Tab-separated table of C-alpha atoms in Angstrom:
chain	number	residue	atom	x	y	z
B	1	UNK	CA	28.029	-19.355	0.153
B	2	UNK	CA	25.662	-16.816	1.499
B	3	UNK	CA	24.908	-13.522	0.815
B	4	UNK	CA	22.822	-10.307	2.703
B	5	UNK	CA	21.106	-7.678	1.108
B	6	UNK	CA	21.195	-3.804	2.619
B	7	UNK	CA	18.212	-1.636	0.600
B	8	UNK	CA	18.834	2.299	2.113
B	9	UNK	CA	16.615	4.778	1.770
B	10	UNK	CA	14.673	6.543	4.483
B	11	UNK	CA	11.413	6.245	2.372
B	12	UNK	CA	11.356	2.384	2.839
B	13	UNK	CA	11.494	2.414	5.987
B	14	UNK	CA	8.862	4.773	6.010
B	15	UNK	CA	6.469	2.278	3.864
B	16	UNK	CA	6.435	4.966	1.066
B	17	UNK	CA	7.910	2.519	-1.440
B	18	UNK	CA	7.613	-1.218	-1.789
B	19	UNK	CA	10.855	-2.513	-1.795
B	20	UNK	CA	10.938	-4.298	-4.921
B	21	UNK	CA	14.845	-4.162	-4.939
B	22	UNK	CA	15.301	-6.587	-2.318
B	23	UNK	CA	12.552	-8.949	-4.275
B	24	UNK	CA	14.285	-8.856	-7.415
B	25	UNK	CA	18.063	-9.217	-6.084
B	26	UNK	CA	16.845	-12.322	-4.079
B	27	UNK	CA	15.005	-14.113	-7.060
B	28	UNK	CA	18.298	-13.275	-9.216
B	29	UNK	CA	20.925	-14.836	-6.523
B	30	UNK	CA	18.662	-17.085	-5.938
B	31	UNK	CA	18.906	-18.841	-9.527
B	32	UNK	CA	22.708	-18.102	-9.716
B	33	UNK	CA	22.414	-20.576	-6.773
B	34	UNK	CA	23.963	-17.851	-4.284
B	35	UNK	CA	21.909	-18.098	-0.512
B	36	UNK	CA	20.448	-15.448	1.052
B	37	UNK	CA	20.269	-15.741	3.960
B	38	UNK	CA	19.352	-11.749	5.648
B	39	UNK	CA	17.611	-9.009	3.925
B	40	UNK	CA	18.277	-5.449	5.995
B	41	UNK	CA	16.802	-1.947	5.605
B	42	UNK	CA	18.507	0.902	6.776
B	43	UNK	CA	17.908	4.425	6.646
B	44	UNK	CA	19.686	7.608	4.826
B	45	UNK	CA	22.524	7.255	8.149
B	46	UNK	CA	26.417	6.618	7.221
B	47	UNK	CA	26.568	5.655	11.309
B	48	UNK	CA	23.408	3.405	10.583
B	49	UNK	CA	24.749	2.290	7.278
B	50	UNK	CA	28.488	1.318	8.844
B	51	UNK	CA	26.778	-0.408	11.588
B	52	UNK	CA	24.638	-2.704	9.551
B	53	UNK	CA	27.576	-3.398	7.218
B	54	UNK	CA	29.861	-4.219	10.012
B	55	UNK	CA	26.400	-6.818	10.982
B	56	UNK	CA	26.555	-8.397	7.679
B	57	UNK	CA	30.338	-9.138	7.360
B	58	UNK	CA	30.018	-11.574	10.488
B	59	UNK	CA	27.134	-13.718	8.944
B	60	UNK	CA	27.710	-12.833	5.074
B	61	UNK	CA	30.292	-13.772	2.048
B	62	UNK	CA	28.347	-11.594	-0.139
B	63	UNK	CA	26.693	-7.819	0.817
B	64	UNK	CA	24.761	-6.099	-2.275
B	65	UNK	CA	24.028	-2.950	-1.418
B	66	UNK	CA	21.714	-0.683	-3.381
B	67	UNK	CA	20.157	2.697	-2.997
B	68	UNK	CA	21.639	6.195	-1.942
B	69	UNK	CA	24.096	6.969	-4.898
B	70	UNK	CA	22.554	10.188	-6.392
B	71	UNK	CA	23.922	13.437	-6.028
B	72	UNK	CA	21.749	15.057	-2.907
B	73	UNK	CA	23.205	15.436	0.384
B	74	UNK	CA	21.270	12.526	1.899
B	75	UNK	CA	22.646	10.011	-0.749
B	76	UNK	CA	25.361	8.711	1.336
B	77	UNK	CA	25.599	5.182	0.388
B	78	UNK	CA	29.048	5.613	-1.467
B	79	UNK	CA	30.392	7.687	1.135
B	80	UNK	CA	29.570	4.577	4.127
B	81	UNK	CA	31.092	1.747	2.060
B	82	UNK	CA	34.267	3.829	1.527
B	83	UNK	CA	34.358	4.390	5.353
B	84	UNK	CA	33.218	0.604	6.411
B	85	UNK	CA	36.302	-0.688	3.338
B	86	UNK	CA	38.936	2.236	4.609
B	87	UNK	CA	38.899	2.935	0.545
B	88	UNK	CA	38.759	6.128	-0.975
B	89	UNK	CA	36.839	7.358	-3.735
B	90	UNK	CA	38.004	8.256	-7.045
B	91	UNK	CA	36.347	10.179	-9.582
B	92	UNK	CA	36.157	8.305	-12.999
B	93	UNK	CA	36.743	10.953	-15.423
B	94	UNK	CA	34.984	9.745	-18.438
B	95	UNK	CA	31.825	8.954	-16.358
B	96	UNK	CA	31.693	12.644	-15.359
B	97	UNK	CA	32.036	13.855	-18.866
B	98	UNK	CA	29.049	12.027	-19.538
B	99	UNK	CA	27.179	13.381	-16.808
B	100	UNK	CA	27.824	16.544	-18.336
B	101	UNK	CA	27.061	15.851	-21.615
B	102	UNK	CA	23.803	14.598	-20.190
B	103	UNK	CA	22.880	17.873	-18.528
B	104	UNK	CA	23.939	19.521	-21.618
B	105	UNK	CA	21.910	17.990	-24.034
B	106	UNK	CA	18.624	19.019	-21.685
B	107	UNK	CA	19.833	22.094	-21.244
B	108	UNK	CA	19.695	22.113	-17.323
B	109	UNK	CA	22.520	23.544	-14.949
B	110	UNK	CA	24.504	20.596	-12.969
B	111	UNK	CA	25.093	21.203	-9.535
B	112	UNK	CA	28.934	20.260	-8.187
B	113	UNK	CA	27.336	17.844	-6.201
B	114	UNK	CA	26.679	15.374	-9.307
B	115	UNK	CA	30.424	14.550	-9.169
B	116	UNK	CA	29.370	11.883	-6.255
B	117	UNK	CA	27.532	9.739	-9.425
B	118	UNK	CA	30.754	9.379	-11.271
B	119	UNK	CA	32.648	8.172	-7.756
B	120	UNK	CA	33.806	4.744	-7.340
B	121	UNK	CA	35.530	2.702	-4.423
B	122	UNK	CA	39.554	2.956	-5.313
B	123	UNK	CA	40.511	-0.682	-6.289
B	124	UNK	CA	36.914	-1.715	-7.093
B	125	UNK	CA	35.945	-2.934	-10.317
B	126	UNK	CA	33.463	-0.481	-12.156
B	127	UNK	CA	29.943	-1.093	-13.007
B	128	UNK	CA	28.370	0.898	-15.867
B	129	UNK	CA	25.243	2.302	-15.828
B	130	UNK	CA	23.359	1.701	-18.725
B	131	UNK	CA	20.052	3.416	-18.264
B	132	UNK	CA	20.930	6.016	-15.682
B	133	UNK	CA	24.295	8.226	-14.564
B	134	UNK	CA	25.418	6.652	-11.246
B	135	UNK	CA	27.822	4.139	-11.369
B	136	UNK	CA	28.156	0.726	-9.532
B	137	UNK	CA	31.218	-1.684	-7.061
B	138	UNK	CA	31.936	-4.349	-6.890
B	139	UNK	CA	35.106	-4.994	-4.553
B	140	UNK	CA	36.434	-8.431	-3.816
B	141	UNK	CA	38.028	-8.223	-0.605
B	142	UNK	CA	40.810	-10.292	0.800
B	143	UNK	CA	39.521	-10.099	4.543
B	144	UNK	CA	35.447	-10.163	4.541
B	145	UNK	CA	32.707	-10.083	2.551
B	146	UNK	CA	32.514	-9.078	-0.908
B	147	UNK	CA	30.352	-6.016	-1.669
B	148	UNK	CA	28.762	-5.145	-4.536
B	149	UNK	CA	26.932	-1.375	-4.974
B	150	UNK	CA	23.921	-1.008	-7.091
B	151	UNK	CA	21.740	2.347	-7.344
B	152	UNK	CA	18.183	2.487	-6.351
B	153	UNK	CA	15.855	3.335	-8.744
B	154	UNK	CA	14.932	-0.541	-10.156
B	155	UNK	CA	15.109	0.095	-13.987
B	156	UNK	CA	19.020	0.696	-13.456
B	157	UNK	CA	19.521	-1.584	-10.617
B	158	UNK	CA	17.762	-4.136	-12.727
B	159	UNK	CA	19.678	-3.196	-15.941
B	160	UNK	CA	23.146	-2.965	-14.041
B	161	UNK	CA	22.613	-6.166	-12.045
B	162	UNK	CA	21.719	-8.487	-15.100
B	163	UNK	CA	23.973	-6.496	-17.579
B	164	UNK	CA	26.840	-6.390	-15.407
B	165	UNK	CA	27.168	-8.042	-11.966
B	166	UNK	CA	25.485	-11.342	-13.218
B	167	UNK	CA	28.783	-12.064	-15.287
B	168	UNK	CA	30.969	-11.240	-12.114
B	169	UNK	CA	29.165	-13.278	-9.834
B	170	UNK	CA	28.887	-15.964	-12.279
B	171	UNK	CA	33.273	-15.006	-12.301
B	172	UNK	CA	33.760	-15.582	-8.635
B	173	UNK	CA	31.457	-17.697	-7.423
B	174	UNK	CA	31.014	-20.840	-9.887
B	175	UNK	CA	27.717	-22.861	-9.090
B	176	UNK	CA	28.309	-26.696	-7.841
B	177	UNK	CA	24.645	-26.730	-9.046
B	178	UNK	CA	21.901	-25.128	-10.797
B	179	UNK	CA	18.555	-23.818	-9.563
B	180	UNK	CA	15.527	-23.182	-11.703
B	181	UNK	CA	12.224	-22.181	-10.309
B	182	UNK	CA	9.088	-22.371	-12.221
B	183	UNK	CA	5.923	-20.468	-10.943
B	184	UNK	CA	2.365	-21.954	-11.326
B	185	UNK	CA	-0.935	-20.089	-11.135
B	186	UNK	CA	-4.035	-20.850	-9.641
B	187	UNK	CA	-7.283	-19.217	-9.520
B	188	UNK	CA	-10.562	-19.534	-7.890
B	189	UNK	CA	-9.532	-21.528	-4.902
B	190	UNK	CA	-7.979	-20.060	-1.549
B	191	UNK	CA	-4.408	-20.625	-0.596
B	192	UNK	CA	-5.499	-22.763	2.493
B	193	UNK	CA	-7.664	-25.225	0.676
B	194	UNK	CA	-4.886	-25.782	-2.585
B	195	UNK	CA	-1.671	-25.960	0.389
B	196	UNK	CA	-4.239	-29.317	2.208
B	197	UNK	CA	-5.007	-31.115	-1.465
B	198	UNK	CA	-1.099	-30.558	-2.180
B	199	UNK	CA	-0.522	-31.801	1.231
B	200	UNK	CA	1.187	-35.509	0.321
B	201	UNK	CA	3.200	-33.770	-2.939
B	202	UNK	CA	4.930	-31.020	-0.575
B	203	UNK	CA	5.561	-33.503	2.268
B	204	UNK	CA	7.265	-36.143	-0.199
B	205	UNK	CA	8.943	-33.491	-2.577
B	206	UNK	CA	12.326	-32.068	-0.926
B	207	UNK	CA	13.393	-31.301	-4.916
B	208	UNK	CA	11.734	-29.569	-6.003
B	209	UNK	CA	10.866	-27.355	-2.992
B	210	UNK	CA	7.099	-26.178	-3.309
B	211	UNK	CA	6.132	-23.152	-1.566
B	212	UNK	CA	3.072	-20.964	-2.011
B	213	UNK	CA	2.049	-17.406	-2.170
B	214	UNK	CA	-1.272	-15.327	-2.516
B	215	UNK	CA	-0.769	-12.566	-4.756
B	216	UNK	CA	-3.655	-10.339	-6.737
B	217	UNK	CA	-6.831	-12.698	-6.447
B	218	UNK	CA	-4.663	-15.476	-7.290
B	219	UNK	CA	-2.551	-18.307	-5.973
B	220	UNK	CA	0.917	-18.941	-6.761
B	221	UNK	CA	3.182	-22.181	-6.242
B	222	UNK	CA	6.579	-21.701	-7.155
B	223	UNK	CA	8.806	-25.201	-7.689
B	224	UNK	CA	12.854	-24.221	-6.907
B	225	UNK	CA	14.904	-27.503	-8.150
B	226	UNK	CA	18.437	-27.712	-8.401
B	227	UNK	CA	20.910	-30.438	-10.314
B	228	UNK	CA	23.398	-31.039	-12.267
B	229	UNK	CA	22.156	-29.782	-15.374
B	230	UNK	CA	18.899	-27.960	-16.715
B	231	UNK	CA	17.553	-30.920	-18.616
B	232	UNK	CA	18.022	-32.927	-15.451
B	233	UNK	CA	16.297	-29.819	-13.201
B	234	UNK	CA	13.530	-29.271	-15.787
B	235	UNK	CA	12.828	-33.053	-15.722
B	236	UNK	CA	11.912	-32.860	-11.825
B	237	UNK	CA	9.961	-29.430	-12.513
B	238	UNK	CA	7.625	-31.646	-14.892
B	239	UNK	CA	7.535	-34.749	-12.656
B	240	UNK	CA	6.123	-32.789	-9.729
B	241	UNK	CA	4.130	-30.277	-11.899
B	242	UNK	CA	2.035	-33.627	-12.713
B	243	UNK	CA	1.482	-34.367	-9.352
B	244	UNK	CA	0.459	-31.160	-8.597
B	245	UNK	CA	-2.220	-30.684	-11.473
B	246	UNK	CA	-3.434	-34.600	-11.342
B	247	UNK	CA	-4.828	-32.997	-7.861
B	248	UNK	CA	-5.644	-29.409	-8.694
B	249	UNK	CA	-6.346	-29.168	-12.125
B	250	UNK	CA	-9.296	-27.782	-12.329
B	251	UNK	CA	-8.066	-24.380	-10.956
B	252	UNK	CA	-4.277	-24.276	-12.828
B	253	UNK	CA	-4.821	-21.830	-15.901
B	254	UNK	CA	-0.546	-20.937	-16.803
B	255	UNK	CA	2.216	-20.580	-16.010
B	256	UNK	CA	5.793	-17.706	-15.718
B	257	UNK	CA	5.899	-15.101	-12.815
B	258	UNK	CA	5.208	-12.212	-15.206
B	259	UNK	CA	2.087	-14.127	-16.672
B	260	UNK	CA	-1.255	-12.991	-15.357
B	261	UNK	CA	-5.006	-14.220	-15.631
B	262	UNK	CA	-5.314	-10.663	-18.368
B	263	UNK	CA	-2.969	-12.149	-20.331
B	264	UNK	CA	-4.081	-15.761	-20.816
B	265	UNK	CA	-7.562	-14.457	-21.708
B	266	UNK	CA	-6.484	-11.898	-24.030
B	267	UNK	CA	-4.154	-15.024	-25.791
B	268	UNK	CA	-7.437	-17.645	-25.820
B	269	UNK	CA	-9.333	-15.177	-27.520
B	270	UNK	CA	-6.721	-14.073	-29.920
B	271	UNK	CA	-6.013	-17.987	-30.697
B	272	UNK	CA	-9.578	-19.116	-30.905
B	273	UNK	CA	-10.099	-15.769	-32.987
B	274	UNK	CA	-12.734	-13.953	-30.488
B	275	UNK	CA	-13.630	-10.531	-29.909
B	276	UNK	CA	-15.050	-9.165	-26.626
B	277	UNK	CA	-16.694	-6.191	-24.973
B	278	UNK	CA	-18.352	-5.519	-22.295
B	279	UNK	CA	-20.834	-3.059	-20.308
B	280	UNK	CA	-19.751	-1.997	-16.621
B	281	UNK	CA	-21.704	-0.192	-13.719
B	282	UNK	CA	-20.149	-0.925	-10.882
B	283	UNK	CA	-16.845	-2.022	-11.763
B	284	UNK	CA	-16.583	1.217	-13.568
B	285	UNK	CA	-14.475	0.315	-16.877
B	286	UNK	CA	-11.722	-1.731	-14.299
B	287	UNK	CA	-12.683	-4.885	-16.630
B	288	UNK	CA	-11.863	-2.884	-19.953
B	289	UNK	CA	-8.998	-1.483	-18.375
B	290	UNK	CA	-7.679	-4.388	-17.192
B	291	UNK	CA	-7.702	-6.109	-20.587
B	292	UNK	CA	-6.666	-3.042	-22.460
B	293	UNK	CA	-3.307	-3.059	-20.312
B	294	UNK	CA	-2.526	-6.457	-21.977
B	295	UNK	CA	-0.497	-6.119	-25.523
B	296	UNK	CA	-2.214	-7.052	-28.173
B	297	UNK	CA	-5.497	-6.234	-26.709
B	298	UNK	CA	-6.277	-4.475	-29.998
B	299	UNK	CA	-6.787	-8.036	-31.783
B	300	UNK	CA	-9.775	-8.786	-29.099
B	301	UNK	CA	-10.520	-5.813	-28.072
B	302	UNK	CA	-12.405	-2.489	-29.997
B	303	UNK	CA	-14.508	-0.625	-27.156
B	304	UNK	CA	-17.146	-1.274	-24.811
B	305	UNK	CA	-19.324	0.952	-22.069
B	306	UNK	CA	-18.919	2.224	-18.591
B	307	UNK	CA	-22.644	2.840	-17.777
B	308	UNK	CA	-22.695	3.867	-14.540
B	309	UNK	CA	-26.165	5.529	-13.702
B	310	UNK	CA	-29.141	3.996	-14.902
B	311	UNK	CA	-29.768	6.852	-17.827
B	312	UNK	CA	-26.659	5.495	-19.148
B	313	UNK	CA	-27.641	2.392	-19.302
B	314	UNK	CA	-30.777	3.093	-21.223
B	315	UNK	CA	-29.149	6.243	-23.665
B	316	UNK	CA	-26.064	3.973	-24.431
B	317	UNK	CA	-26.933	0.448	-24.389
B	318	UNK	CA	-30.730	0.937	-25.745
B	319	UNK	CA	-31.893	-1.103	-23.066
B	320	UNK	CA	-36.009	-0.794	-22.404
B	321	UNK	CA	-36.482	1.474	-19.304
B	322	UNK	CA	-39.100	-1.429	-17.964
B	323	UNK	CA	-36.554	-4.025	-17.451
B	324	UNK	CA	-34.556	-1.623	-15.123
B	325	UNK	CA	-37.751	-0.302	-13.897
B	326	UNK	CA	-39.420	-3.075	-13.254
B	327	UNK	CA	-36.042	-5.386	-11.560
B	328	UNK	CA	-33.992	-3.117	-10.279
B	329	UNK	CA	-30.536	-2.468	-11.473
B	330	UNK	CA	-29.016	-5.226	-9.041
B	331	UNK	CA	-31.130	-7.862	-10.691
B	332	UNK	CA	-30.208	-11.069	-13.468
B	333	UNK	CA	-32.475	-8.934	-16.164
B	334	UNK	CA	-30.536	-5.867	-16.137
B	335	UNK	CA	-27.499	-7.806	-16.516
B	336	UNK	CA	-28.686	-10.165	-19.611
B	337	UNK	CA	-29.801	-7.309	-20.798
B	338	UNK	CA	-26.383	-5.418	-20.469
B	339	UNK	CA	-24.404	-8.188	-21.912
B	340	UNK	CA	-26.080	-8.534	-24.828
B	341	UNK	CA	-27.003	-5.190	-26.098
B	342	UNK	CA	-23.040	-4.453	-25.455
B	343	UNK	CA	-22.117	-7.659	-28.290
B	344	UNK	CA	-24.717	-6.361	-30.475
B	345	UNK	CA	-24.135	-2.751	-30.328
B	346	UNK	CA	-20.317	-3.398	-30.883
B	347	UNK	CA	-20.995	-6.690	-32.952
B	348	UNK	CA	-18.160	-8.661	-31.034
B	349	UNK	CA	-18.471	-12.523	-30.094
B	350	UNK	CA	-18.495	-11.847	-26.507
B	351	UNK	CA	-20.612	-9.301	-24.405
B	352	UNK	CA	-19.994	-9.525	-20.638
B	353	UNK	CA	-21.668	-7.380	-17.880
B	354	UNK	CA	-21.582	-6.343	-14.743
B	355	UNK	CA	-23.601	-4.558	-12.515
B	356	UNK	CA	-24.215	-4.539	-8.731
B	357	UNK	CA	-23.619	-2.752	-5.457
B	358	UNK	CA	-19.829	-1.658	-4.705
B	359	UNK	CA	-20.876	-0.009	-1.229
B	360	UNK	CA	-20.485	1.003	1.379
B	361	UNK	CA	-24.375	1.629	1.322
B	362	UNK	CA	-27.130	-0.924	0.327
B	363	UNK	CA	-28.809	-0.256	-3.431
B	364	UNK	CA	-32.516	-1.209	-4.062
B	365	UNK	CA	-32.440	-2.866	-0.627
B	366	UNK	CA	-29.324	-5.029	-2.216
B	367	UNK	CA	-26.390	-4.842	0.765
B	368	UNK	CA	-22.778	-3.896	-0.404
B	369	UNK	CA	-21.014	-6.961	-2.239
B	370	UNK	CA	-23.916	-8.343	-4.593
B	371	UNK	CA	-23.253	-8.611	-7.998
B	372	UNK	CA	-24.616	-9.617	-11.056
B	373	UNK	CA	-22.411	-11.323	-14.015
B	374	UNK	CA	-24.049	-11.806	-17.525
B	375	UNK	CA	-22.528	-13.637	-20.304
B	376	UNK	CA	-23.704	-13.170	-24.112
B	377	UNK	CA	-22.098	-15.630	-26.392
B	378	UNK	CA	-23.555	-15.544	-29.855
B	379	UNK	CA	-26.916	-17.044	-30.173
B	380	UNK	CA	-26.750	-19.301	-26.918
B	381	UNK	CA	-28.876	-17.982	-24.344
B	382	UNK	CA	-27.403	-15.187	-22.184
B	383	UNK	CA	-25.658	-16.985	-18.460
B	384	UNK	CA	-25.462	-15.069	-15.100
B	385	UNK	CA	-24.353	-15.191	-12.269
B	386	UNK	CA	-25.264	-14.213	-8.927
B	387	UNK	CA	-21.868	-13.526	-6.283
B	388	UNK	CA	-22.012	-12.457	-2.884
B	389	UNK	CA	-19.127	-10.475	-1.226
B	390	UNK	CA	-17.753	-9.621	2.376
B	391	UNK	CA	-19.856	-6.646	3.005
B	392	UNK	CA	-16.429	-5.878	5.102
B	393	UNK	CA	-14.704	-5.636	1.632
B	394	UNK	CA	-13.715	-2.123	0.640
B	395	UNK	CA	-15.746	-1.026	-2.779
B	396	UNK	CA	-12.115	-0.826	-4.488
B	397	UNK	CA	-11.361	-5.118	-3.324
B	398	UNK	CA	-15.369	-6.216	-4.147
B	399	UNK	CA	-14.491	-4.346	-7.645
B	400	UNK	CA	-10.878	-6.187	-7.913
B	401	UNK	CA	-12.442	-9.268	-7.669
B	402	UNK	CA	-15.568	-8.803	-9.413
B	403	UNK	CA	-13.130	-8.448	-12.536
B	404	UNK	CA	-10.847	-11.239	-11.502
């Protein structure tokens, strides 16, 4: 079977909101082993919404719809799938004594308009909202596709979708086979170059498919396989994961779509028992923010410097005013010199530094995208590194992936 998904709301069309709706609700059909095939946007319109419901039935067994069921008068999502059905709406009393009770306990005045968040489609079966007062459809139709009704915001879309359409869905439409993807992360080589080295493994793998993404600084390859079972699936996952790393390896550092490069770091130093800090000037504390935003960050993690100007860097970090003088900021000196008065200052195993020119203008006759790395590791000899970036890049992306 196939299915559509219809995100309203005026502001995505807009491109004032990523629609991170549609993404989810894909990935989620997706490993119930529903197709989908269409994914539509449409505006705060019941003419515009009718329309592009009336679009889907003809190509669609399945429409989730999500977005436009809070009380204002341009939520109207509700109101369009009772006109596209011919159903009328019902009030569910014990929802709206909730909604009330909600109001009450915050002491704030409800409007009579709130009423529409305690509607549902006459016949359909209910879907509770967990974190959040509007309630959810799903009708099964006899003639057409089935429709399901989700709200917008994504922590109760999210919540009601997992908590309680999964289960239906799971009801109605019983899988002839599983699907389980598994993502893969790469970093340090471009999407281009990994896609030709991987060239043979994609052509000869039909399960899994392998498809690739850039996302953040970083390359992802997710594997989709489907069987009979999930020991069978997660057998062909590892068979082509093999062939993918016996070619790549060198760049692979985890695995898991929430994972991130942060988050391995943070867990090597918390299993080899490390503690880092670190002394920014251009970057501007994104490095110590970026690890910081990691749980368990504490364990690795007690403070470090943002030294910006070059008085910083000589109040705070103690370093001698003739190594700046007499290099430059922009040069390898500064930056041993950086790294390891941060480790010794804040007596941590690792001191790491950066300092360099962000742009848009040139520094110390240094043009916008050269930057210095230093690496202080106990009592082995400080490293650097010298990188060179687009001087096209904005200061925010030559900062981005300086850190990365």
């Amino acid at each position: 079977m196939n299915s559509e998904i219809v995100t309203v709301g005026t502001e995505l069309l807009l491109g004032r909101i990523d629609n991170t709706n549609a993404r989810f609700i894909a990935d989620q059909l997706a490993q119930l082993g529903i197709e989908s095939h269409f994914q539509t946007v449409v505006g705060d319109n019941e003419d515009r919404i009718v329309a592009v419901l009336n679009q889907a039935a003809t190509r669609s067994d399945l429409i989730i719809i999500c977005g436009g069921l809070g009380p204002t008068v341009d939520d109207m999502t509700l109101a369009s799938v009772s006109k596209y059905l011919g159903l009328n709406l019902q009030v569910d009393e014990t929802q709206f004594s909730q909604i009330k009770a909600h109001f009450n306990r915050q002491h704030r005045s409800m409007t009579p308009e709130n009423v529409k968040q305690a509607q549902f489609l006459a016949g359909a079966k209910i879907l509770p909202n967990d974190v959040g007062l509007a309630l959810g459809d799903f009708v099964k139709t006899v003639k057409g596709p089935d429709i399901a009704v989700l709200p917008g915001p994504p922590s109760e879309m999210e919540t009601m979708f997992i908590n309680h359409l999964v289960p239906l869905l799971e009801e109605t439409y019983p899988v002839q086979q599983h699907l389980i993807s598994r993502v893969l992360r790469f970093y340090g080589i471009s999407e281009s170059m990994l896609m030709h080295q991987l060239n043979d493994v994609v052509i000869s793998n039909t399960n899994p498919s392998i498809a690739s993404y850039a996302k953040n600084h970083e390359i992802l390859i997710r594997l989709t396989a489907q069987g009979k079972d999930d020991d069978q699936i997660n057998q062909l996952l590892d068979i082509t994961q093999t062939q993918i790393l016996a070619k790549v390896d060198g760049y692979f550092y985890g695995t898991g779509s929430k994972n991130s490069l942060a988050k391995e770091v943070v867990m090597q130093l918390k299993q080899k028992g490390l503690t880092v800090t670190a002394a920014e000037s251009l970057t501007g504390g994104l490095f110590q923010s970026t690890i910081c935003s990691i749980a368990g960050a504490s364990k690795v993690f007690d403070g470090g410097f943002v030294t910006y100007a070059n008085q910083a860097k000589k109040d705070l970090l103690h370093i001698n005013a003739q190594i700046i003088d007499d290099n430059g900021v922009v040069s390898k000196q500064t930056a041993i010199a950086m790294a390891s008065q941060a480790r010794k200052i804040m007596n941590t195993d690792i001191g790491i530094s950066f300092t360099g020119v962000a742009g848009p203008d040139q520094l110390e006759g240094h043009p916008a995208g050269t930057v210095w790395i230093g690496l202080s590791f106990g009592d082995q000899q400080v490293k650097t590194q010298l990188e060179q970036y687009l001087q096209t890049d904005s200061r925010q992306s030559i900062r981005e992936k300086k850190v990365y």
